Amino acid sequence: MAKFDPKKELPSYRARKGVFDLVEVPPLRYLMIDGTGDPNTSAEYRDALATLFPVAYRLKFLSKREHDRDYVVPPLEALWDAADKTAFTTARDKSRWTWTAMILVPDGIDDELVSRAKQQSAEVPLFDRLRVETLDEGLCVQTLHIGSYDDEGPVLARMHDEFIPSHGLRMTGTHHEIYLSDARRVEPAKLRTILRQPVARV
């Protein structure tokens, strides 16, 4: 049986470069850790990733061994926020950002299995801050950005200031990024990132 891969099988994990698409995102469960500050320099952000990935892989192995259900570990994702939204677009002041780093928990994985995966990873640095939560984003605008994270600003400015208001929408939730590329192995110019913004109709 083929492994479940959210990047291939969930419509909300697909986006087009240069196009802003409206998508309906269903409620999804995630492993989550909250933090603040510049992800490039924050030890807290590094510790969040060093917590999420071991638990996510432990969960995958438990699912395969005990339920005969294998899957590709989903990509890293993050919610980003700031009191002043220009911190994402024109200012790009990462020191003012708050974030939630997260990895999807596939459907069919119950809370008991998640709890066991966590308990078997008690050595991870932010063990006590790891939680599982359902995110219900609903209607969203998203696009595919190819390139450095630092080059996202103009794309987000067009999304926030042009596409969303011109289509009778308003921003409602938190800016969401899905990292389809591994930044440790892919050069910045080729990074593929889904940029998502929850919205509501005015």
Coordinates of C-alpha atoms in Angstrom, one line a residue:
M1 CA 0.0 0.0 0.0
A2 CA 1.3 3.5 -0.9
K3 CA 2.2 5.8 1.9
F4 CA -0.2 8.7 2.6
D5 CA 1.5 11.9 1.6
P6 CA -0.4 15.1 2.5
K7 CA 1.5 17.2 -0.1
K8 CA 0.1 14.9 -2.8
E9 CA -3.3 14.0 -1.5
L10 CA -4.7 17.1 0.4
P11 CA -5.9 19.9 -1.9
S12 CA -4.9 22.5 0.7
Y13 CA -1.3 21.5 0.3
R14 CA -1.2 22.5 -3.3
A15 CA -0.7 26.0 -4.6
R16 CA 0.3 27.8 -7.8
K17 CA 3.2 30.3 -8.3
G18 CA 2.0 33.7 -9.3
V19 CA -1.6 33.0 -8.6
F20 CA -3.8 33.7 -5.5
D21 CA -6.3 30.9 -5.1
L22 CA -9.3 30.7 -2.8
V23 CA -9.3 27.4 -1.0
E24 CA -11.5 25.9 1.7
V25 CA -9.3 24.3 4.3
P26 CA -10.9 21.6 6.6
P27 CA -10.2 21.4 10.3
L28 CA -6.8 19.7 10.8
R29 CA -4.9 18.6 13.9
Y30 CA -1.3 19.6 14.5
L31 CA 1.6 19.1 16.9
M32 CA 2.3 22.7 18.0
I33 CA 4.8 24.8 19.9
D34 CA 4.5 28.6 20.4
G35 CA 7.3 31.1 20.5
T36 CA 8.5 34.6 19.7
G37 CA 11.4 36.3 17.8
D38 CA 13.5 36.0 14.7
P39 CA 13.5 32.3 13.6
N40 CA 16.9 32.8 12.0
T41 CA 18.5 33.6 15.3
S42 CA 16.2 32.3 18.0
A43 CA 17.3 29.3 20.0
E44 CA 13.7 28.9 21.0
Y45 CA 12.7 28.3 17.4
R46 CA 15.5 25.8 16.9
D47 CA 14.4 24.0 20.0
A48 CA 10.8 23.9 18.7
L49 CA 11.9 22.1 15.5
A50 CA 14.2 19.8 17.6
T51 CA 11.0 18.8 19.5
L52 CA 8.5 18.6 16.7
F53 CA 10.4 16.3 14.3
P54 CA 11.4 13.6 16.8
V55 CA 7.8 13.3 18.0
A56 CA 6.4 13.4 14.5
Y57 CA 8.7 10.5 13.4
R58 CA 8.0 8.5 16.6
L59 CA 4.3 8.9 15.8
K60 CA 4.8 7.7 12.2
F61 CA 6.7 4.6 13.4
L62 CA 4.0 3.8 16.0
S63 CA 1.3 4.2 13.3
K64 CA 3.1 1.8 11.0
R65 CA 4.0 -0.8 13.6
E66 CA 0.7 -0.9 15.4
H67 CA -1.9 0.1 12.8
D68 CA -0.1 -1.0 9.6
R69 CA -0.7 2.6 8.4
D70 CA 2.4 4.3 7.0
Y71 CA 2.7 7.8 5.8
V72 CA 5.2 10.5 4.8
V73 CA 5.9 12.8 7.7
P74 CA 4.2 16.0 6.8
P75 CA 6.2 19.2 6.2
L76 CA 7.0 21.8 8.8
E77 CA 4.5 24.6 9.0
A78 CA 4.2 27.8 11.0
L79 CA 1.7 30.5 11.9
W80 CA 3.2 33.9 12.1
D81 CA 1.8 37.1 13.7
A82 CA 2.7 40.6 14.6
A83 CA 0.8 43.5 16.0
D84 CA 1.8 45.6 12.9
K85 CA 1.2 43.5 9.8
T86 CA 3.9 45.5 7.9
A87 CA 6.4 43.5 10.0
F88 CA 5.6 40.7 7.4
T89 CA 5.4 42.8 4.3
T90 CA 7.4 46.1 4.0
A91 CA 9.3 46.2 7.3
R92 CA 10.1 42.5 7.6
D93 CA 11.1 43.0 11.2
K94 CA 11.4 39.4 12.4
S95 CA 12.3 40.4 16.0
R96 CA 8.6 41.5 16.3
W97 CA 7.1 38.2 15.2
T98 CA 5.3 35.6 17.2
W99 CA 5.0 32.1 15.8
T100 CA 3.6 28.7 16.2
A101 CA 5.7 25.9 14.7
M102 CA 3.7 22.8 13.8
I103 CA 3.5 19.5 12.0
L104 CA 0.2 17.9 10.8
V105 CA -1.2 14.9 12.5
P106 CA -2.8 12.8 9.8
D107 CA -6.4 11.6 10.1
G108 CA -6.8 8.3 11.8
I109 CA -4.1 9.0 14.4
D110 CA -5.9 9.1 17.8
D111 CA -4.9 11.1 20.9
E112 CA -3.7 8.0 22.7
L113 CA -1.1 7.3 20.0
V114 CA 0.0 10.9 20.0
S115 CA 0.4 10.8 23.8
R116 CA 2.6 7.7 23.6
A117 CA 4.7 9.2 20.9
K118 CA 5.3 12.2 23.0
Q119 CA 6.1 10.2 26.2
Q120 CA 8.6 8.2 24.2
S121 CA 10.3 11.5 23.2
A122 CA 10.6 12.9 26.7
E123 CA 14.2 14.0 26.0
V124 CA 13.2 16.7 23.5
P125 CA 14.0 20.3 24.6
L126 CA 10.5 21.7 24.7
F127 CA 8.6 18.6 25.8
D128 CA 6.4 20.5 28.3
R129 CA 5.3 23.1 25.6
L130 CA 4.3 20.6 22.9
R131 CA 0.6 20.3 22.4
V132 CA -1.9 18.9 19.9
E133 CA -4.6 21.3 18.7
T134 CA -7.1 21.4 15.9
L135 CA -6.8 24.4 13.5
D136 CA -10.0 25.4 11.7
E137 CA -9.0 28.0 9.0
G138 CA -11.9 27.6 6.6
L139 CA -11.8 30.0 3.6
C140 CA -8.2 31.0 2.8
V141 CA -6.2 32.7 0.1
Q142 CA -2.9 31.0 -0.8
T143 CA -0.1 31.0 -3.3
L144 CA 3.2 29.3 -4.0
H145 CA 6.3 31.3 -3.4
I146 CA 9.5 30.1 -4.9
G147 CA 12.6 31.7 -3.5
S148 CA 14.1 33.0 -0.3
Y149 CA 11.9 33.5 2.7
D150 CA 13.2 37.1 2.8
D151 CA 11.7 37.7 -0.6
E152 CA 8.1 36.9 0.5
G153 CA 7.3 40.6 1.5
P154 CA 6.2 41.9 -1.9
V155 CA 4.0 38.7 -2.5
L156 CA 2.3 39.2 0.8
A157 CA 1.8 42.9 0.2
R158 CA 0.0 42.1 -3.0
M159 CA -2.1 39.4 -1.2
H160 CA -3.0 41.6 1.7
D161 CA -3.4 45.0 0.0
E162 CA -4.6 44.1 -3.5
F163 CA -6.1 40.7 -3.9
I164 CA -8.0 40.3 -0.6
P165 CA -9.8 43.7 -0.6
S166 CA -10.4 43.7 -4.4
H167 CA -12.3 40.3 -4.0
G168 CA -14.6 41.5 -1.2
L169 CA -12.6 39.7 1.5
R170 CA -11.0 40.6 4.8
M171 CA -8.2 38.9 6.7
T172 CA -9.4 36.9 9.7
G173 CA -6.8 34.5 10.9
T174 CA -3.1 34.2 11.3
H175 CA -0.6 34.2 8.4
H176 CA 0.3 30.5 7.6
E177 CA 3.3 29.1 5.8
I178 CA 3.9 25.5 4.7
Y179 CA 7.5 24.6 3.9
L180 CA 7.5 22.2 1.0
S181 CA 11.3 22.3 0.8
D182 CA 13.9 21.4 3.4
A183 CA 15.9 24.7 3.9
R184 CA 18.9 22.6 5.1
R185 CA 19.2 20.9 1.6
V186 CA 17.7 23.4 -0.9
E187 CA 19.3 26.6 -1.9
P188 CA 17.3 29.7 -1.0
A189 CA 16.4 30.6 -4.6
K190 CA 14.6 27.2 -5.0
L191 CA 12.7 27.0 -1.8
R192 CA 9.0 26.2 -2.3
T193 CA 6.6 27.7 0.3
I194 CA 2.9 27.9 0.4
L195 CA 1.8 31.3 1.8
R196 CA -1.8 31.2 3.2
Q197 CA -4.1 33.8 4.8
P198 CA -7.5 32.9 6.3
V199 CA -10.2 35.3 5.1
A200 CA -13.9 36.0 5.3
R201 CA -16.3 37.6 2.9
V202 CA -17.1 41.2 3.7

